[in-house]
PDB file of C-alpha atoms and ligand atoms in Angstrom:
ATOM      1  CA  MET A   1      10.342 141.204 -97.651  1.00  0.00           C
ATOM      2  CA  THR A   2      13.578 139.533 -98.374  1.00  0.00           C
ATOM      3  CA  GLY A   3      17.181 140.922 -99.688  1.00  0.00           C
ATOM      4  CA  ALA A   4      19.017 143.641 -99.186  1.00  0.00           C
ATOM      5  CA  GLY A   5      15.707 145.851 -98.928  1.00  0.00           C
ATOM      6  CA  GLY A   6      14.756 144.117 -96.406  1.00  0.00           C
ATOM      7  CA  ASP A   7      17.610 143.735 -94.325  1.00  0.00           C
ATOM      8  CA  ARG A   8      17.746 147.838 -94.449  1.00  0.00           C
ATOM      9  CA  VAL A   9      14.160 147.396 -92.930  1.00  0.00           C
ATOM     10  CA  ARG A  10      14.998 145.492 -89.769  1.00  0.00           C
ATOM     11  CA  GLU A  11      17.958 147.260 -89.072  1.00  0.00           C
ATOM     12  CA  GLN A  12      16.452 150.615 -89.470  1.00  0.00           C
ATOM     13  CA  ALA A  13      13.864 149.185 -86.632  1.00  0.00           C
ATOM     14  CA  GLU A  14      16.459 147.658 -84.680  1.00  0.00           C
ATOM     15  CA  ARG A  15      18.480 150.353 -84.404  1.00  0.00           C
ATOM     16  CA  ILE A  16      15.305 152.148 -82.935  1.00  0.00           C
ATOM     17  CA  LEU A  17      14.453 149.713 -80.234  1.00  0.00           C
ATOM     18  CA  ALA A  18      18.031 149.417 -79.300  1.00  0.00           C
ATOM     19  CA  ASP A  19      17.892 153.623 -78.606  1.00  0.00           C
ATOM     20  CA  VAL A  20      14.490 154.031 -77.044  1.00  0.00           C
ATOM     21  CA  PRO A  21      15.944 155.044 -73.499  1.00  0.00           C
ATOM     22  CA  ALA A  22      15.700 152.718 -70.493  1.00  0.00           C
ATOM     23  CA  TRP A  23      12.899 154.083 -68.376  1.00  0.00           C
ATOM     24  CA  LEU A  24      10.995 154.399 -71.319  1.00  0.00           C
ATOM     25  CA  TRP A  25      11.223 150.502 -72.402  1.00  0.00           C
ATOM     26  CA  ASP A  26      13.372 148.302 -70.964  1.00  0.00           C
ATOM     27  CA  GLY A  27      14.245 146.492 -74.899  1.00  0.00           C
ATOM     28  CA  GLU A  28      12.401 143.501 -73.649  1.00  0.00           C
ATOM     29  CA  ARG A  29       8.041 144.515 -71.673  1.00  0.00           C
ATOM     30  CA  LEU A  30       5.589 143.811 -74.255  1.00  0.00           C
ATOM     31  CA  PRO A  31       3.666 144.553 -76.311  1.00  0.00           C
ATOM     32  CA  VAL A  32       6.191 146.713 -77.320  1.00  0.00           C
ATOM     33  CA  PRO A  33       5.073 150.856 -76.128  1.00  0.00           C
ATOM     34  CA  VAL A  34       4.933 151.812 -80.102  1.00  0.00           C
ATOM     35  CA  GLU A  35       2.626 155.363 -79.395  1.00  0.00           C
ATOM     36  CA  ASP A  36       5.073 156.270 -76.032  1.00  0.00           C
ATOM     37  CA  ILE A  37       8.202 155.313 -78.894  1.00  0.00           C
ATOM     38  CA  VAL A  38       6.425 157.531 -81.875  1.00  0.00           C
ATOM     39  CA  ASP A  39       6.005 160.181 -79.165  1.00  0.00           C
ATOM     40  CA  SER A  40       8.393 160.406 -77.028  1.00  0.00           C
ATOM     41  CA  CYS A  41      11.475 159.131 -79.797  1.00  0.00           C
ATOM     42  CA  PHE A  42       9.959 161.108 -82.820  1.00  0.00           C
ATOM     43  CA  GLY A  43       7.853 163.880 -81.662  1.00  0.00           C
ATOM     44  CA  LEU A  44       4.677 162.776 -83.173  1.00  0.00           C
ATOM     45  CA  HIS A  45       1.207 162.815 -81.865  1.00  0.00           C
ATOM     46  CA  VAL A  46      -1.103 160.112 -82.327  1.00  0.00           C
ATOM     47  CA  ARG A  47      -4.662 161.245 -82.967  1.00  0.00           C
ATOM     48  CA  ASP A  48      -7.674 158.649 -83.540  1.00  0.00           C
ATOM     49  CA  VAL A  49      -9.849 160.105 -86.191  1.00  0.00           C
ATOM     50  CA  GLU A  50     -13.644 159.808 -87.273  1.00  0.00           C
ATOM     51  CA  ASP A  51     -13.558 161.715 -90.639  1.00  0.00           C
ATOM     52  CA  MET A  52      -9.867 160.187 -92.245  1.00  0.00           C
ATOM     53  CA  SER A  53     -10.888 162.777 -95.075  1.00  0.00           C
ATOM     54  CA  ALA A  54     -10.359 165.921 -92.847  1.00  0.00           C
ATOM     55  CA  ALA A  55      -6.730 165.379 -93.438  1.00  0.00           C
ATOM     56  CA  PRO A  56      -5.357 168.619 -95.670  1.00  0.00           C
ATOM     57  CA  GLY A  57      -4.750 167.269 -98.564  1.00  0.00           C
ATOM     58  CA  ALA A  58      -6.469 164.333 -97.861  1.00  0.00           C
ATOM     59  CA  PRO A  59      -7.228 161.897-101.305  1.00  0.00           C
ATOM     60  CA  ALA A  60     -10.588 161.052-102.423  1.00  0.00           C
ATOM     61  CA  VAL A  61     -11.689 156.894-101.714  1.00  0.00           C
ATOM     62  CA  ASP A  62     -14.336 154.396-102.850  1.00  0.00           C
ATOM     63  CA  GLY A  63     -16.704 153.192-100.685  1.00  0.00           C
ATOM     64  CA  GLY A  64     -14.653 150.732 -99.738  1.00  0.00           C
ATOM     65  CA  GLN A  65     -11.295 152.047 -99.671  1.00  0.00           C
ATOM     66  CA  GLN A  66     -11.221 153.586 -96.293  1.00  0.00           C
ATOM     67  CA  LEU A  67      -7.870 155.141 -95.652  1.00  0.00           C
ATOM     68  CA  SER A  68      -6.544 153.303 -91.777  1.00  0.00           C
ATOM     69  CA  GLY A  69      -3.360 155.981 -91.683  1.00  0.00           C
ATOM     70  CA  LEU A  70      -2.021 158.672 -92.196  1.00  0.00           C
ATOM     71  CA  LEU A  71       1.320 160.977 -91.895  1.00  0.00           C
ATOM     72  CA  LEU A  72       1.212 164.751 -91.931  1.00  0.00           C
ATOM     73  CA  PRO A  73       5.170 165.481 -91.472  1.00  0.00           C
ATOM     74  CA  ALA A  74       4.700 169.330 -91.705  1.00  0.00           C
ATOM     75  CA  ARG A  75       2.459 168.752 -88.118  1.00  0.00           C
ATOM     76  CA  GLY A  76       3.898 165.709 -86.631  1.00  0.00           C
ATOM     77  CA  GLU A  77       1.225 163.706 -86.702  1.00  0.00           C
ATOM     78  CA  ILE A  78       0.077 160.210 -87.161  1.00  0.00           C
ATOM     79  CA  TRP A  79      -3.719 159.996 -88.051  1.00  0.00           C
ATOM     80  CA  VAL A  80      -5.363 156.319 -87.759  1.00  0.00           C
ATOM     81  CA  ASN A  81      -8.776 155.520 -88.408  1.00  0.00           C
ATOM     82  CA  ALA A  82     -10.544 156.029 -85.120  1.00  0.00           C
ATOM     83  CA  ASP A  83     -13.391 153.247 -86.168  1.00  0.00           C
ATOM     84  CA  GLU A  84     -10.651 151.004 -87.096  1.00  0.00           C
ATOM     85  CA  ALA A  85      -8.775 151.010 -83.468  1.00  0.00           C
ATOM     86  CA  ARG A  86     -12.637 150.932 -81.837  1.00  0.00           C
ATOM     87  CA  ARG A  87     -12.758 147.360 -83.097  1.00  0.00           C
ATOM     88  CA  TRP A  88      -9.078 146.440 -83.327  1.00  0.00           C
ATOM     89  CA  PRO A  89      -6.706 147.536 -81.446  1.00  0.00           C
ATOM     90  CA  PRO A  90      -4.353 144.761 -82.572  1.00  0.00           C
ATOM     91  CA  ARG A  91      -5.240 147.058 -85.788  1.00  0.00           C
ATOM     92  CA  ARG A  92      -4.117 150.321 -84.478  1.00  0.00           C
ATOM     93  CA  ARG A  93      -0.406 149.322 -82.773  1.00  0.00           C
ATOM     94  CA  PHE A  94       0.379 147.740 -86.504  1.00  0.00           C
ATOM     95  CA  THR A  95      -0.763 151.485 -88.529  1.00  0.00           C
ATOM     96  CA  ILE A  96       1.378 153.286 -86.309  1.00  0.00           C
ATOM     97  CA  GLY A  97       3.940 151.141 -86.754  1.00  0.00           C
ATOM     98  CA  HIS A  98       3.271 151.302 -90.566  1.00  0.00           C
ATOM     99  CA  GLU A  99       3.398 154.699 -90.501  1.00  0.00           C
ATOM    100  CA  LEU A 100       6.685 155.698 -88.262  1.00  0.00           C
ATOM    101  CA  GLY A 101       8.042 153.760 -91.026  1.00  0.00           C
ATOM    102  CA  HIS A 102       7.297 155.557 -93.361  1.00  0.00           C
ATOM    103  CA  TRP A 103       8.370 158.270 -91.658  1.00  0.00           C
ATOM    104  CA  VAL A 104      12.335 156.288 -91.337  1.00  0.00           C
ATOM    105  CA  LEU A 105      12.554 155.181 -94.563  1.00  0.00           C
ATOM    106  CA  HIS A 106       9.649 157.666 -96.729  1.00  0.00           C
ATOM    107  CA  ARG A 107       9.611 160.673 -95.546  1.00  0.00           C
ATOM    108  CA  THR A 108      10.815 163.474 -98.097  1.00  0.00           C
ATOM    109  CA  GLY A 109       9.905 166.541 -96.657  1.00  0.00           C
ATOM    110  CA  GLN A 110       6.764 167.733 -95.710  1.00  0.00           C
ATOM    111  CA  GLU A 111       5.020 165.385 -97.853  1.00  0.00           C
ATOM    112  CA  SER A 112       1.972 163.891 -96.786  1.00  0.00           C
ATOM    113  CA  LEU A 113       1.306 159.994 -96.876  1.00  0.00           C
ATOM    114  CA  PHE A 114      -2.011 158.344 -97.141  1.00  0.00           C
ATOM    115  CA  CYS A 115      -2.836 154.791 -96.439  1.00  0.00           C
ATOM    116  CA  ARG A 116      -5.498 152.938 -97.955  1.00  0.00           C
ATOM    117  CA  ARG A 117      -6.690 149.933 -95.820  1.00  0.00           C
ATOM    118  CA  THR A 118      -5.679 147.516 -99.203  1.00  0.00           C
ATOM    119  CA  THR A 119      -1.912 149.541 -98.757  1.00  0.00           C
ATOM    120  CA  VAL A 120      -1.643 148.948 -94.947  1.00  0.00           C
ATOM    121  CA  GLN A 121      -1.289 144.358 -95.163  1.00  0.00           C
ATOM    122  CA  GLU A 122      -0.486 142.521 -92.428  1.00  0.00           C
ATOM    123  CA  ALA A 123      -1.067 139.721 -93.712  1.00  0.00           C
ATOM    124  CA  ARG A 124       0.390 139.776 -97.248  1.00  0.00           C
ATOM    125  CA  ALA A 125       2.897 141.518 -99.370  1.00  0.00           C
ATOM    126  CA  VAL A 126       0.584 142.355-102.385  1.00  0.00           C
ATOM    127  CA  VAL A 127       1.411 145.978-102.668  1.00  0.00           C
ATOM    128  CA  ALA A 128       3.522 148.663-104.072  1.00  0.00           C
ATOM    129  CA  ASP A 129       7.570 148.447-102.534  1.00  0.00           C
ATOM    130  CA  ILE A 130       7.065 152.005 -99.853  1.00  0.00           C
ATOM    131  CA  GLU A 131       3.927 150.187 -98.624  1.00  0.00           C
ATOM    132  CA  GLU A 132       5.426 146.952 -98.187  1.00  0.00           C
ATOM    133  CA  GLU A 133       8.387 147.999 -96.609  1.00  0.00           C
ATOM    134  CA  ALA A 134       6.280 150.700 -93.878  1.00  0.00           C
ATOM    135  CA  SER A 135       4.516 147.286 -93.008  1.00  0.00           C
ATOM    136  CA  GLN A 136       7.746 145.204 -92.493  1.00  0.00           C
ATOM    137  CA  PHE A 137       9.283 148.141 -90.690  1.00  0.00           C
ATOM    138  CA  ALA A 138       6.279 147.844 -88.458  1.00  0.00           C
ATOM    139  CA  ALA A 139       6.431 143.947 -88.124  1.00  0.00           C
ATOM    140  CA  GLU A 140      10.247 144.172 -87.408  1.00  0.00           C
ATOM    141  CA  LEU A 141       9.340 147.047 -84.477  1.00  0.00           C
ATOM    142  CA  LEU A 142       6.255 145.381 -82.983  1.00  0.00           C
ATOM    143  CA  MET A 143       7.692 142.380 -82.686  1.00  0.00           C
ATOM    144  CA  PRO A 144      11.193 142.749 -82.701  1.00  0.00           C
ATOM    145  CA  ARG A 145      12.839 138.828 -83.738  1.00  0.00           C
ATOM    146  CA  TRP A 146      14.718 138.368 -80.032  1.00  0.00           C
ATOM    147  CA  LEU A 147      11.687 138.891 -78.130  1.00  0.00           C
ATOM    148  CA  LEU A 148       9.718 136.669 -80.817  1.00  0.00           C
ATOM    149  CA  VAL A 149      12.046 133.995 -80.816  1.00  0.00           C
ATOM    150  CA  ARG A 150      12.009 133.411 -77.480  1.00  0.00           C
ATOM    151  CA  GLU A 151       8.424 133.782 -76.972  1.00  0.00           C
ATOM    152  CA  HIS A 152       7.180 131.586 -79.358  1.00  0.00           C
ATOM    153  CA  ALA A 153       9.538 128.685 -77.618  1.00  0.00           C
ATOM    154  CA  ALA A 154       7.872 129.682 -74.012  1.00  0.00           C
ATOM    155  CA  CYS A 155       4.420 129.173 -75.130  1.00  0.00           C
ATOM    156  CA  ASN A 156       5.666 126.305 -77.747  1.00  0.00           C
ATOM    157  CA  GLY A 157       4.298 128.518 -80.944  1.00  0.00           C
ATOM    158  CA  ASP A 158       1.149 129.310 -79.364  1.00  0.00           C
ATOM    159  CA  ILE A 159      -0.507 131.462 -82.357  1.00  0.00           C
ATOM    160  CA  ASP A 160      -3.267 132.706 -79.374  1.00  0.00           C
ATOM    161  CA  ALA A 161      -0.546 133.509 -76.568  1.00  0.00           C
ATOM    162  CA  LEU A 162       1.843 135.152 -79.265  1.00  0.00           C
ATOM    163  CA  CYS A 163      -1.107 137.321 -80.619  1.00  0.00           C
ATOM    164  CA  ALA A 164      -1.946 138.120 -76.540  1.00  0.00           C
ATOM    165  CA  ARG A 165       2.130 139.362 -75.599  1.00  0.00           C
ATOM    166  CA  PHE A 166       1.954 140.944 -78.615  1.00  0.00           C
ATOM    167  CA  ALA A 167      -0.932 142.971 -78.838  1.00  0.00           C
ATOM    168  CA  SER A 168      -0.808 141.142 -82.009  1.00  0.00           C
ATOM    169  CA  SER A 169      -3.537 140.084 -84.852  1.00  0.00           C
ATOM    170  CA  ARG A 170      -3.923 136.922 -85.980  1.00  0.00           C
ATOM    171  CA  ALA A 171      -2.992 137.841 -89.759  1.00  0.00           C
ATOM    172  CA  ALA A 172       0.383 140.115 -88.781  1.00  0.00           C
ATOM    173  CA  MET A 173       1.882 137.583 -86.381  1.00  0.00           C
ATOM    174  CA  GLU A 174       1.136 134.571 -88.644  1.00  0.00           C
ATOM    175  CA  ARG A 175       3.315 135.581 -91.156  1.00  0.00           C
ATOM    176  CA  ARG A 176       5.759 137.296 -89.367  1.00  0.00           C
ATOM    177  CA  VAL A 177       6.158 133.908 -87.187  1.00  0.00           C
ATOM    178  CA  GLY A 178       5.646 132.118 -91.421  1.00  0.00           C
ATOM    179  CA  GLN A 179       8.887 134.707 -91.751  1.00  0.00           C
ATOM    180  CA  LEU A 180      11.049 134.445 -89.032  1.00  0.00           C
ATOM    181  CA  LEU A 181      10.576 130.731 -87.128  1.00  0.00           C
ATOM    182  CA  VAL A 182       9.002 128.488 -90.043  1.00  0.00           C
ATOM    183  CA  GLY A 183      10.813 129.567 -93.098  1.00  0.00           C
ATOM    184  CA  GLU A 184       8.766 130.996 -94.872  1.00  0.00           C
ATOM    185  CA  PRO A 185      10.044 130.679 -98.680  1.00  0.00           C
ATOM    186  CA  PRO A 186      11.318 133.994 -99.931  1.00  0.00           C
ATOM    187  CA  ARG A 187       9.672 136.519-102.402  1.00  0.00           C
TER     188      ARG A 187
HETATM  189 ZN1   ZN B 201       1.610 153.432 -96.042  1.00  0.00          ZN
END
């Protein structure tokens, strides 16, 4: 995401990180404690849920279209897909960041947001604007640019090392590095 929309998303994520109290995060320690931030700064409770379709108002989903995460503003809860979280811990972090992005950027009243696996995209922008914005927010929050630039230099651009430091998936890290450091063409 580029342009005014992308700048707005980045500024919101950076402001949130700047406002995290020092006792919670010193602005440098990796990985960014995303669950502590949503809990302590936003009062949102993260739940790992086996059956996402149990959420009030959950849409019927086809076999391959599992829900990765959802935001229940009325309950102050983020639900993450427990099976995905067990198999891909970095994915859990990204989903939490994505749902916080919806909370910050897109929340209208008490309406719940349901995010299918195919819309919580770590790698490519192929989905609707608010889904892409939420994923961009997650990337800005979990891989802040000042820390990524520094760590990228420190480990000579080794993607696996960066994934370990930021507790990121390879897909999310490759996209982020492409955006910030390799001059990925705008889209
Ligand atoms: Zn979403």
